mmCIF file of N, CA and C in Angstrom:
data_model
loop_
_atom_site.group_PDB
_atom_site.id
_atom_site.type_symbol
_atom_site.label_atom_id
_atom_site.label_comp_id
_atom_site.label_asym_id
_atom_site.label_seq_id
_atom_site.Cartn_x
_atom_site.Cartn_y
_atom_site.Cartn_z
ATOM 1 N N MET A 30 59.631 11.510 -22.547
ATOM 2 C CA MET A 30 59.118 10.702 -21.461
ATOM 3 C C MET A 30 57.962 11.417 -20.790
ATOM 4 N N THR A 31 56.996 10.640 -20.416
ATOM 5 C CA THR A 31 55.869 11.227 -19.699
ATOM 6 C C THR A 31 56.112 11.093 -18.202
ATOM 7 N N GLU A 32 55.617 12.065 -17.477
ATOM 8 C CA GLU A 32 55.769 12.030 -16.031
ATOM 9 C C GLU A 32 54.686 11.170 -15.414
ATOM 10 N N LYS A 33 55.077 10.455 -14.386
ATOM 11 C CA LYS A 33 54.101 9.662 -13.660
ATOM 12 C C LYS A 33 53.338 10.580 -12.713
ATOM 13 N N PRO A 34 52.034 10.362 -12.596
ATOM 14 C CA PRO A 34 51.278 11.220 -11.675
ATOM 15 C C PRO A 34 51.676 10.927 -10.233
ATOM 16 N N GLN A 35 51.773 11.968 -9.460
ATOM 17 C CA GLN A 35 52.131 11.841 -8.057
ATOM 18 C C GLN A 35 50.873 11.586 -7.235
ATOM 19 N N ILE A 36 50.989 10.672 -6.301
ATOM 20 C CA ILE A 36 49.871 10.385 -5.406
ATOM 21 C C ILE A 36 49.995 11.311 -4.206
ATOM 22 N N GLN A 37 48.941 12.019 -3.949
ATOM 23 C CA GLN A 37 48.949 12.950 -2.825
ATOM 24 C C GLN A 37 48.058 12.412 -1.709
ATOM 25 N N VAL A 38 48.633 12.302 -0.554
ATOM 26 C CA VAL A 38 47.875 11.858 0.615
ATOM 27 C C VAL A 38 47.422 13.101 1.360
ATOM 28 N N THR A 39 46.141 13.212 1.527
ATOM 29 C CA THR A 39 45.592 14.369 2.218
ATOM 30 C C THR A 39 45.017 13.938 3.553
ATOM 31 N N GLU A 40 44.907 14.868 4.428
ATOM 32 C CA GLU A 40 44.312 14.605 5.729
ATOM 33 C C GLU A 40 42.801 14.508 5.584
ATOM 34 N N MET A 41 42.203 13.691 6.433
ATOM 35 C CA MET A 41 40.750 13.601 6.445
ATOM 36 C C MET A 41 40.188 14.756 7.255
ATOM 37 N N ASP A 42 39.101 15.293 6.784
ATOM 38 C CA ASP A 42 38.465 16.312 7.599
ATOM 39 C C ASP A 42 37.574 15.621 8.634
ATOM 40 N N GLU A 43 37.037 16.379 9.536
ATOM 41 C CA GLU A 43 36.296 15.818 10.662
ATOM 42 C C GLU A 43 35.032 15.078 10.230
ATOM 43 N N SER A 44 34.383 15.519 9.168
ATOM 44 C CA SER A 44 33.162 14.845 8.732
ATOM 45 C C SER A 44 33.468 13.449 8.184
ATOM 46 N N GLU A 45 34.607 13.300 7.484
ATOM 47 C CA GLU A 45 34.981 11.984 6.983
ATOM 48 C C GLU A 45 35.355 11.050 8.130
ATOM 49 N N LYS A 46 36.079 11.559 9.105
ATOM 50 C CA LYS A 46 36.420 10.756 10.276
ATOM 51 C C LYS A 46 35.165 10.324 11.025
ATOM 52 N N ARG A 47 34.251 11.250 11.197
ATOM 53 C CA ARG A 47 33.014 10.954 11.918
ATOM 54 C C ARG A 47 32.197 9.896 11.182
ATOM 55 N N MET A 48 32.152 9.965 9.841
ATOM 56 C CA MET A 48 31.397 8.993 9.059
ATOM 57 C C MET A 48 31.992 7.588 9.223
ATOM 58 N N ILE A 49 33.318 7.486 9.194
ATOM 59 C CA ILE A 49 33.963 6.182 9.350
ATOM 60 C C ILE A 49 33.753 5.656 10.763
ATOM 61 N N LEU A 50 33.918 6.510 11.757
ATOM 62 C CA LEU A 50 33.751 6.058 13.134
ATOM 63 C C LEU A 50 32.305 5.693 13.440
ATOM 64 N N ASP A 51 31.347 6.408 12.870
ATOM 65 C CA ASP A 51 29.945 6.067 13.094
ATOM 66 C C ASP A 51 29.586 4.734 12.453
ATOM 67 N N SER A 52 30.221 4.427 11.321
ATOM 68 C CA SER A 52 29.946 3.139 10.674
ATOM 69 C C SER A 52 30.518 1.977 11.483
ATOM 70 N N MET A 53 31.486 2.250 12.369
ATOM 71 C CA MET A 53 32.088 1.204 13.188
ATOM 72 C C MET A 53 31.232 0.856 14.402
ATOM 73 N N LYS A 54 30.270 1.670 14.760
ATOM 74 C CA LYS A 54 29.569 1.509 16.028
ATOM 75 C C LYS A 54 28.316 0.661 15.896
ATOM 76 N N ASP A 55 28.410 -0.454 15.197
ATOM 77 C CA ASP A 55 27.300 -1.379 15.087
ATOM 78 C C ASP A 55 27.701 -2.672 15.788
ATOM 79 N N PRO A 56 27.170 -2.931 16.989
ATOM 80 C CA PRO A 56 27.613 -4.104 17.755
ATOM 81 C C PRO A 56 27.259 -5.431 17.094
ATOM 82 N N ILE A 57 26.174 -5.468 16.349
ATOM 83 C CA ILE A 57 25.788 -6.717 15.693
ATOM 84 C C ILE A 57 26.817 -7.086 14.626
ATOM 85 N N MET A 58 27.280 -6.089 13.873
ATOM 86 C CA MET A 58 28.270 -6.372 12.839
ATOM 87 C C MET A 58 29.621 -6.771 13.438
ATOM 88 N N VAL A 59 29.970 -6.189 14.564
ATOM 89 C CA VAL A 59 31.214 -6.587 15.231
ATOM 90 C C VAL A 59 31.123 -8.051 15.653
ATOM 91 N N PHE A 60 29.975 -8.438 16.204
ATOM 92 C CA PHE A 60 29.776 -9.831 16.616
ATOM 93 C C PHE A 60 29.791 -10.772 15.420
ATOM 94 N N VAL A 61 29.100 -10.411 14.356
ATOM 95 C CA VAL A 61 29.043 -11.262 13.161
ATOM 96 C C VAL A 61 30.423 -11.381 12.522
ATOM 97 N N ASP A 62 31.127 -10.259 12.390
ATOM 98 C CA ASP A 62 32.470 -10.299 11.796
ATOM 99 C C ASP A 62 33.410 -11.177 12.605
ATOM 100 N N SER A 63 33.394 -11.018 13.911
ATOM 101 C CA SER A 63 34.309 -11.810 14.736
ATOM 102 C C SER A 63 33.911 -13.285 14.739
ATOM 103 N N SER A 64 32.613 -13.572 14.742
ATOM 104 C CA SER A 64 32.172 -14.978 14.719
ATOM 105 C C SER A 64 32.581 -15.666 13.418
ATOM 106 N N PHE A 65 32.296 -15.014 12.289
ATOM 107 C CA PHE A 65 32.681 -15.607 11.011
ATOM 108 C C PHE A 65 34.193 -15.636 10.837
ATOM 109 N N GLY A 66 34.893 -14.681 11.421
ATOM 110 C CA GLY A 66 36.348 -14.691 11.347
ATOM 111 C C GLY A 66 36.935 -15.902 12.059
ATOM 112 N N PHE A 67 36.458 -16.178 13.288
ATOM 113 C CA PHE A 67 36.939 -17.354 14.024
ATOM 114 C C PHE A 67 36.551 -18.650 13.324
ATOM 115 N N LEU A 68 35.323 -18.731 12.831
ATOM 116 C CA LEU A 68 34.869 -19.933 12.134
ATOM 117 C C LEU A 68 35.688 -20.163 10.862
ATOM 118 N N SER A 69 35.896 -19.130 10.084
ATOM 119 C CA SER A 69 36.659 -19.247 8.848
ATOM 120 C C SER A 69 38.109 -19.631 9.121
ATOM 121 N N LEU A 70 38.697 -19.002 10.123
ATOM 122 C CA LEU A 70 40.093 -19.303 10.452
ATOM 123 C C LEU A 70 40.248 -20.757 10.889
ATOM 124 N N SER A 71 39.365 -21.232 11.744
ATOM 125 C CA SER A 71 39.492 -22.610 12.235
ATOM 126 C C SER A 71 39.248 -23.632 11.122
ATOM 127 N N LEU A 72 38.263 -23.400 10.263
ATOM 128 C CA LEU A 72 37.986 -24.364 9.191
ATOM 129 C C LEU A 72 39.064 -24.342 8.113
ATOM 130 N N ASN A 73 39.660 -23.194 7.857
ATOM 131 C CA ASN A 73 40.749 -23.141 6.887
ATOM 132 C C ASN A 73 41.996 -23.844 7.401
ATOM 133 N N VAL A 74 42.238 -23.775 8.698
ATOM 134 C CA VAL A 74 43.364 -24.517 9.274
ATOM 135 C C VAL A 74 43.131 -26.014 9.129
ATOM 136 N N VAL A 75 41.895 -26.467 9.348
ATOM 137 C CA VAL A 75 41.562 -27.880 9.164
ATOM 138 C C VAL A 75 41.778 -28.296 7.705
ATOM 139 N N ALA A 76 41.363 -27.452 6.760
ATOM 140 C CA ALA A 76 41.552 -27.768 5.339
ATOM 141 C C ALA A 76 43.034 -27.832 4.983
ATOM 142 N N MET A 77 43.838 -26.915 5.545
ATOM 143 C CA MET A 77 45.284 -26.962 5.276
ATOM 144 C C MET A 77 45.906 -28.242 5.835
ATOM 145 N N LEU A 78 45.535 -28.611 7.051
ATOM 146 C CA LEU A 78 46.092 -29.821 7.656
ATOM 147 C C LEU A 78 45.658 -31.076 6.902
ATOM 148 N N PHE A 79 44.441 -31.075 6.376
ATOM 149 C CA PHE A 79 43.958 -32.229 5.617
ATOM 150 C C PHE A 79 44.748 -32.405 4.324
ATOM 151 N N ASN A 80 45.072 -31.320 3.636
ATOM 152 C CA ASN A 80 45.762 -31.392 2.351
ATOM 153 C C ASN A 80 47.281 -31.382 2.475
ATOM 154 N N TRP A 81 47.814 -31.161 3.651
ATOM 155 C CA TRP A 81 49.264 -31.030 3.816
ATOM 156 C C TRP A 81 50.048 -32.279 3.404
ATOM 157 N N PRO A 82 49.607 -33.508 3.730
ATOM 158 C CA PRO A 82 50.410 -34.680 3.325
ATOM 159 C C PRO A 82 50.558 -34.847 1.810
ATOM 160 N N GLN A 83 49.610 -34.344 1.017
ATOM 161 C CA GLN A 83 49.680 -34.474 -0.436
ATOM 162 C C GLN A 83 50.135 -33.185 -1.103
ATOM 163 N N ARG A 84 50.902 -32.354 -0.429
ATOM 164 C CA ARG A 84 51.255 -31.033 -0.944
ATOM 165 C C ARG A 84 52.143 -31.076 -2.184
ATOM 166 N N GLN A 85 52.723 -32.228 -2.517
ATOM 167 C CA GLN A 85 53.533 -32.313 -3.723
ATOM 168 C C GLN A 85 52.662 -32.362 -4.982
ATOM 169 N N ASP A 86 51.419 -32.774 -4.846
ATOM 170 C CA ASP A 86 50.498 -32.796 -5.983
ATOM 171 C C ASP A 86 49.940 -31.394 -6.206
ATOM 172 N N PHE A 87 49.479 -31.147 -7.434
ATOM 173 C CA PHE A 87 49.045 -29.799 -7.806
ATOM 174 C C PHE A 87 47.763 -29.375 -7.091
ATOM 175 N N VAL A 88 46.744 -30.203 -7.137
ATOM 176 C CA VAL A 88 45.439 -29.808 -6.594
ATOM 177 C C VAL A 88 45.485 -29.601 -5.078
ATOM 178 N N PRO A 89 46.078 -30.507 -4.290
ATOM 179 C CA PRO A 89 46.170 -30.217 -2.855
ATOM 180 C C PRO A 89 46.989 -28.959 -2.546
ATOM 181 N N LEU A 90 48.021 -28.695 -3.365
ATOM 182 C CA LEU A 90 48.800 -27.475 -3.163
ATOM 183 C C LEU A 90 47.938 -26.230 -3.380
ATOM 184 N N VAL A 91 47.111 -26.266 -4.411
ATOM 185 C CA VAL A 91 46.219 -25.129 -4.665
ATOM 186 C C VAL A 91 45.206 -24.991 -3.535
ATOM 187 N N TYR A 92 44.690 -26.117 -3.038
ATOM 188 C CA TYR A 92 43.769 -26.051 -1.894
ATOM 189 C C TYR A 92 44.456 -25.449 -0.664
ATOM 190 N N ILE A 93 45.706 -25.804 -0.437
ATOM 191 C CA ILE A 93 46.451 -25.239 0.697
ATOM 192 C C ILE A 93 46.618 -23.729 0.514
ATOM 193 N N LEU A 94 46.948 -23.306 -0.705
ATOM 194 C CA LEU A 94 47.121 -21.872 -0.955
ATOM 195 C C LEU A 94 45.801 -21.109 -0.810
ATOM 196 N N ILE A 95 44.698 -21.718 -1.252
ATOM 197 C CA ILE A 95 43.385 -21.088 -1.073
ATOM 198 C C ILE A 95 43.069 -20.962 0.413
ATOM 199 N N SER A 96 43.316 -22.013 1.167
ATOM 200 C CA SER A 96 43.066 -21.970 2.607
ATOM 201 C C SER A 96 43.952 -20.941 3.297
ATOM 202 N N LEU A 97 45.198 -20.834 2.860
ATOM 203 C CA LEU A 97 46.105 -19.844 3.434
ATOM 204 C C LEU A 97 45.618 -18.424 3.154
ATOM 205 N N SER A 98 45.207 -18.183 1.920
ATOM 206 C CA SER A 98 44.695 -16.861 1.561
ATOM 207 C C SER A 98 43.429 -16.526 2.334
ATOM 208 N N ASP A 99 42.525 -17.495 2.452
ATOM 209 C CA ASP A 99 41.300 -17.257 3.213
ATOM 210 C C ASP A 99 41.578 -17.097 4.706
ATOM 211 N N SER A 100 42.626 -17.750 5.200
ATOM 212 C CA SER A 100 43.013 -17.560 6.605
ATOM 213 C C SER A 100 43.545 -16.151 6.845
ATOM 214 N N ILE A 101 44.281 -15.626 5.885
ATOM 215 C CA ILE A 101 44.761 -14.241 5.994
ATOM 216 C C ILE A 101 43.578 -13.285 6.021
ATOM 217 N N VAL A 102 42.586 -13.536 5.162
ATOM 218 C CA VAL A 102 41.374 -12.711 5.180
ATOM 219 C C VAL A 102 40.713 -12.789 6.551
ATOM 220 N N ALA A 103 40.595 -13.992 7.098
ATOM 221 C CA ALA A 103 39.945 -14.159 8.399
ATOM 222 C C ALA A 103 40.714 -13.442 9.508
ATOM 223 N N MET A 104 42.049 -13.515 9.472
ATOM 224 C CA MET A 104 42.833 -12.837 10.505
ATOM 225 C C MET A 104 42.661 -11.324 10.439
ATOM 226 N N PHE A 105 42.646 -10.780 9.232
ATOM 227 C CA PHE A 105 42.477 -9.336 9.114
ATOM 228 C C PHE A 105 41.044 -8.899 9.393
ATOM 229 N N VAL A 106 40.071 -9.763 9.132
ATOM 230 C CA VAL A 106 38.690 -9.456 9.535
ATOM 231 C C VAL A 106 38.597 -9.433 11.056
ATOM 232 N N LEU A 107 39.287 -10.351 11.720
ATOM 233 C CA LEU A 107 39.310 -10.340 13.185
ATOM 234 C C LEU A 107 39.988 -9.083 13.718
ATOM 235 N N ALA A 108 41.076 -8.672 13.076
ATOM 236 C CA ALA A 108 41.744 -7.441 13.510
ATOM 237 C C ALA A 108 40.839 -6.230 13.305
ATOM 238 N N THR A 109 40.130 -6.197 12.177
ATOM 239 C CA THR A 109 39.212 -5.089 11.914
ATOM 240 C C THR A 109 38.074 -5.079 12.916
ATOM 241 N N SER A 110 37.542 -6.251 13.229
ATOM 242 C CA SER A 110 36.453 -6.287 14.212
ATOM 243 C C SER A 110 36.954 -5.928 15.603
ATOM 244 N N ALA A 111 38.241 -6.203 15.899
ATOM 245 C CA ALA A 111 38.797 -5.771 17.181
ATOM 246 C C ALA A 111 38.871 -4.253 17.254
ATOM 247 N N VAL A 112 39.277 -3.630 16.143
ATOM 248 C CA VAL A 112 39.293 -2.158 16.096
ATOM 249 C C VAL A 112 37.881 -1.615 16.242
ATOM 250 N N TYR A 113 36.933 -2.242 15.543
ATOM 251 C CA TYR A 113 35.542 -1.804 15.642
ATOM 252 C C TYR A 113 35.016 -1.953 17.066
ATOM 253 N N GLY A 114 35.340 -3.084 17.694
ATOM 254 C CA GLY A 114 34.892 -3.309 19.073
ATOM 255 C C GLY A 114 35.490 -2.306 20.041
ATOM 256 N N TYR A 115 36.746 -1.952 19.827
ATOM 257 C CA TYR A 115 37.388 -0.957 20.685
ATOM 258 C C TYR A 115 36.741 0.410 20.519
ATOM 259 N N VAL A 116 36.382 0.748 19.286
ATOM 260 C CA VAL A 116 35.685 2.012 19.037
ATOM 261 C C VAL A 116 34.303 1.975 19.680
ATOM 262 N N LEU A 117 33.676 0.801 19.663
ATOM 263 C CA LEU A 117 32.327 0.657 20.204
ATOM 264 C C LEU A 117 32.284 0.886 21.713
ATOM 265 N N ILE A 118 33.292 0.393 22.441
ATOM 266 C CA ILE A 118 33.260 0.530 23.890
ATOM 267 C C ILE A 118 33.899 1.824 24.380
ATOM 268 N N SER A 119 34.550 2.545 23.500
ATOM 269 C CA SER A 119 35.234 3.766 23.901
ATOM 270 C C SER A 119 34.316 4.978 23.737
ATOM 271 N N ASP A 120 34.497 5.945 24.600
ATOM 272 C CA ASP A 120 33.748 7.189 24.499
ATOM 273 C C ASP A 120 34.519 8.267 23.764
ATOM 274 N N ASP A 121 35.803 8.062 23.571
ATOM 275 C CA ASP A 121 36.645 9.050 22.908
ATOM 276 C C ASP A 121 36.429 8.987 21.399
ATOM 277 N N PRO A 122 36.036 10.067 20.750
ATOM 278 C CA PRO A 122 35.793 10.016 19.300
ATOM 279 C C PRO A 122 37.073 9.872 18.485
ATOM 280 N N ASN A 123 38.224 10.164 19.050
ATOM 281 C CA ASN A 123 39.484 10.058 18.314
ATOM 282 C C ASN A 123 40.266 8.802 18.689
ATOM 283 N N VAL A 124 39.554 7.765 19.136
ATOM 284 C CA VAL A 124 40.227 6.582 19.644
ATOM 285 C C VAL A 124 40.877 5.747 18.537
ATOM 286 N N ALA A 125 40.285 5.697 17.362
ATOM 287 C CA ALA A 125 40.826 4.862 16.286
ATOM 288 C C ALA A 125 41.230 5.731 15.112
ATOM 289 N N ASN A 126 42.318 5.374 14.531
ATOM 290 C CA ASN A 126 42.774 6.055 13.331
ATOM 291 C C ASN A 126 42.053 5.439 12.134
ATOM 292 N N PRO A 127 41.289 6.218 11.382
ATOM 293 C CA PRO A 127 40.596 5.632 10.226
ATOM 294 C C PRO A 127 41.540 5.022 9.198
ATOM 295 N N TRP A 128 42.790 5.481 9.160
ATOM 296 C CA TRP A 128 43.736 4.902 8.201
ATOM 297 C C TRP A 128 44.072 3.463 8.552
ATOM 298 N N SER A 129 44.010 3.092 9.841
ATOM 299 C CA SER A 129 44.261 1.698 10.198
ATOM 300 C C SER A 129 43.175 0.796 9.642
ATOM 301 N N VAL A 130 41.942 1.253 9.709
ATOM 302 C CA VAL A 130 40.836 0.467 9.155
ATOM 303 C C VAL A 130 40.956 0.390 7.638
ATOM 304 N N ILE A 131 41.334 1.488 7.012
ATOM 305 C CA ILE A 131 41.476 1.503 5.559
ATOM 306 C C ILE A 131 42.605 0.568 5.129
ATOM 307 N N SER A 132 43.716 0.566 5.863
ATOM 308 C CA SER A 132 44.825 -0.315 5.491
ATOM 309 C C SER A 132 44.462 -1.782 5.718
ATOM 310 N N LEU A 133 43.733 -2.081 6.793
ATOM 311 C CA LEU A 133 43.282 -3.455 7.007
ATOM 312 C C LEU A 133 42.346 -3.897 5.883
ATOM 313 N N THR A 134 41.463 -3.019 5.485
ATOM 314 C CA THR A 134 40.535 -3.338 4.408
ATOM 315 C C THR A 134 41.278 -3.539 3.090
ATOM 316 N N TYR A 135 42.345 -2.791 2.869
ATOM 317 C CA TYR A 135 43.153 -2.936 1.662
ATOM 318 C C TYR A 135 43.813 -4.318 1.608
ATOM 319 N N VAL A 136 44.349 -4.777 2.735
ATOM 320 C CA VAL A 136 44.982 -6.102 2.783
ATOM 321 C C VAL A 136 43.935 -7.191 2.582
ATOM 322 N N ILE A 137 42.758 -7.003 3.165
ATOM 323 C CA ILE A 137 41.674 -7.969 2.963
ATOM 324 C C ILE A 137 41.314 -8.051 1.486
ATOM 325 N N GLY A 138 41.263 -6.911 0.809
ATOM 326 C CA GLY A 138 40.944 -6.908 -0.617
ATOM 327 C C GLY A 138 41.972 -7.643 -1.451
ATOM 328 N N ILE A 139 43.252 -7.465 -1.133
ATOM 329 C CA ILE A 139 44.305 -8.168 -1.875
ATOM 330 C C ILE A 139 44.203 -9.674 -1.640
ATOM 331 N N ALA A 140 44.020 -10.083 -0.389
ATOM 332 C CA ALA A 140 43.920 -11.515 -0.088
ATOM 333 C C ALA A 140 42.682 -12.133 -0.740
ATOM 334 N N LEU A 141 41.595 -11.391 -0.803
ATOM 335 C CA LEU A 141 40.398 -11.907 -1.479
ATOM 336 C C LEU A 141 40.639 -12.081 -2.973
ATOM 337 N N ARG A 142 41.347 -11.140 -3.578
ATOM 338 C CA ARG A 142 41.641 -11.269 -5.006
ATOM 339 C C ARG A 142 42.546 -12.467 -5.286
ATOM 340 N N VAL A 143 43.513 -12.710 -4.412
ATOM 341 C CA VAL A 143 44.382 -13.880 -4.568
ATOM 342 C C VAL A 143 43.563 -15.165 -4.428
ATOM 343 N N SER A 144 42.660 -15.191 -3.467
ATOM 344 C CA SER A 144 41.814 -16.363 -3.270
ATOM 345 C C SER A 144 40.927 -16.615 -4.480
ATOM 346 N N ILE A 145 40.354 -15.563 -5.038
ATOM 347 C CA ILE A 145 39.514 -15.710 -6.226
ATOM 348 C C ILE A 145 40.343 -16.220 -7.405
ATOM 349 N N PHE A 146 41.553 -15.680 -7.571
ATOM 350 C CA PHE A 146 42.412 -16.135 -8.668
ATOM 351 C C PHE A 146 42.795 -17.603 -8.483
ATOM 352 N N LEU A 147 43.086 -18.014 -7.253
ATOM 353 C CA LEU A 147 43.440 -19.409 -7.018
ATOM 354 C C LEU A 147 42.261 -20.332 -7.298
ATOM 355 N N ASN A 148 41.058 -19.915 -6.950
ATOM 356 C CA ASN A 148 39.880 -20.715 -7.273
ATOM 357 C C ASN A 148 39.677 -20.813 -8.780
ATOM 358 N N LEU A 149 39.941 -19.725 -9.482
ATOM 359 C CA LEU A 149 39.868 -19.740 -10.949
ATOM 360 C C LEU A 149 40.920 -20.677 -11.529
ATOM 361 N N LEU A 150 42.125 -20.642 -10.972
ATOM 362 C CA LEU A 150 43.195 -21.530 -11.411
ATOM 363 C C LEU A 150 42.816 -22.992 -11.178
ATOM 364 N N LEU A 151 42.219 -23.282 -10.042
ATOM 365 C CA LEU A 151 41.776 -24.639 -9.744
ATOM 366 C C LEU A 151 40.685 -25.079 -10.718
ATOM 367 N N CYS A 152 39.746 -24.192 -10.998
ATOM 368 C CA CYS A 152 38.665 -24.504 -11.938
ATOM 369 C C CYS A 152 39.220 -24.759 -13.335
ATOM 370 N N ALA A 153 40.144 -23.925 -13.779
ATOM 371 C CA ALA A 153 40.735 -24.102 -15.109
ATOM 372 C C ALA A 153 41.535 -25.401 -15.185
ATOM 373 N N SER A 154 42.295 -25.706 -14.135
ATOM 374 C CA SER A 154 43.094 -26.943 -14.168
ATOM 375 C C SER A 154 42.194 -28.177 -14.150
ATOM 376 N N ARG A 155 41.100 -28.117 -13.418
ATOM 377 C CA ARG A 155 40.153 -29.241 -13.420
ATOM 378 C C ARG A 155 39.502 -29.409 -14.793
ATOM 379 N N SER A 156 39.170 -28.287 -15.430
ATOM 380 C CA SER A 156 38.568 -28.356 -16.767
ATOM 381 C C SER A 156 39.552 -28.931 -17.783
ATOM 382 N N ILE A 157 40.815 -28.539 -17.687
ATOM 383 C CA ILE A 157 41.839 -29.083 -18.594
ATOM 384 C C ILE A 157 41.994 -30.579 -18.364
ATOM 385 N N LYS A 158 42.006 -31.009 -17.112
ATOM 386 C CA LYS A 158 42.162 -32.432 -16.804
ATOM 387 C C LYS A 158 40.975 -33.256 -17.282
ATOM 388 N N ILE A 159 39.780 -32.666 -17.261
ATOM 389 C CA ILE A 159 38.608 -33.389 -17.760
ATOM 390 C C ILE A 159 38.663 -33.494 -19.284
ATOM 391 N N SER A 160 39.017 -32.390 -19.929
ATOM 392 C CA SER A 160 39.061 -32.385 -21.400
ATOM 393 C C SER A 160 40.238 -33.185 -21.957
ATOM 394 N N PHE A 161 41.383 -33.054 -21.337
ATOM 395 C CA PHE A 161 42.605 -33.732 -21.781
ATOM 396 C C PHE A 161 43.190 -34.503 -20.591
ATOM 397 N N PRO A 162 42.738 -35.731 -20.369
ATOM 398 C CA PRO A 162 43.131 -36.456 -19.145
ATOM 399 C C PRO A 162 44.628 -36.720 -19.009
ATOM 400 N N PHE A 163 45.359 -36.769 -20.114
ATOM 401 C CA PHE A 163 46.782 -37.095 -20.032
ATOM 402 C C PHE A 163 47.674 -35.863 -20.106
ATOM 403 N N TYR A 164 47.072 -34.690 -20.120
ATOM 404 C CA TYR A 164 47.861 -33.456 -20.154
ATOM 405 C C TYR A 164 48.411 -33.181 -18.761
ATOM 406 N N ARG A 165 49.693 -32.897 -18.698
ATOM 407 C CA ARG A 165 50.327 -32.638 -17.398
ATOM 408 C C ARG A 165 50.388 -31.131 -17.155
ATOM 409 N N ILE A 166 49.817 -30.686 -16.062
ATOM 410 C CA ILE A 166 49.823 -29.270 -15.690
ATOM 411 C C ILE A 166 51.122 -28.992 -14.934
ATOM 412 N N ARG A 167 51.847 -27.997 -15.371
ATOM 413 C CA ARG A 167 53.132 -27.665 -14.754
ATOM 414 C C ARG A 167 52.905 -26.811 -13.510
ATOM 415 N N ARG A 168 53.320 -27.350 -12.391
ATOM 416 C CA ARG A 168 53.117 -26.676 -11.108
ATOM 417 C C ARG A 168 53.830 -25.343 -11.032
ATOM 418 N N LYS A 169 55.062 -25.308 -11.483
ATOM 419 C CA LYS A 169 55.861 -24.087 -11.354
ATOM 420 C C LYS A 169 55.249 -22.932 -12.130
ATOM 421 N N ILE A 170 54.745 -23.219 -13.326
ATOM 422 C CA ILE A 170 54.132 -22.152 -14.126
ATOM 423 C C ILE A 170 52.854 -21.659 -13.472
ATOM 424 N N ALA A 171 52.052 -22.585 -12.952
ATOM 425 C CA ALA A 171 50.789 -22.207 -12.311
ATOM 426 C C ALA A 171 51.033 -21.383 -11.044
ATOM 427 N N ILE A 172 51.979 -21.777 -10.233
ATOM 428 C CA ILE A 172 52.256 -21.047 -8.993
ATOM 429 C C ILE A 172 52.927 -19.705 -9.306
ATOM 430 N N THR A 173 53.744 -19.661 -10.358
ATOM 431 C CA THR A 173 54.340 -18.396 -10.773
ATOM 432 C C THR A 173 53.268 -17.403 -11.208
ATOM 433 N N SER A 174 52.215 -17.891 -11.839
ATOM 434 C CA SER A 174 51.130 -16.991 -12.245
ATOM 435 C C SER A 174 50.448 -16.369 -11.038
ATOM 436 N N VAL A 175 50.416 -17.061 -9.931
ATOM 437 C CA VAL A 175 49.823 -16.503 -8.714
ATOM 438 C C VAL A 175 50.716 -15.408 -8.155
ATOM 439 N N ILE A 176 52.012 -15.632 -8.179
ATOM 440 C CA ILE A 176 52.945 -14.645 -7.630
ATOM 441 C C ILE A 176 52.970 -13.384 -8.473
ATOM 442 N N VAL A 177 52.905 -13.559 -9.782
ATOM 443 C CA VAL A 177 52.934 -12.407 -10.681
ATOM 444 C C VAL A 177 51.608 -11.721 -10.625
#
């Protein structure tokens, strides 16, 4: 049997912390991130509510899942911009833990990948329906592929 490599978490040195904190101190980006976060969150909620009555059908269900994934991205972008804004108004250089920003960015990356996969799934199902109009797409298999 081969051994699995161990992941080692190391502490950040001061230069790495300073680089991350300095990148947070851009007020224009905080404003843009928060503005697009609120806009994205509100429009995705509208899209979910529009497709909710037809959620038993495959395509509206995929649209709801895409909107849900994009809403998660928007919420975490808002949380990240809140951390950035707090760093911006604070004079204390140790006010924010860079690991919180890294973990928020990690969740945003996962939600973006899920959203991209769902859009690909929607595109593939539409292409199958155009090519083979009477082919029935199995919802359970498609949704299971998203979970896996």
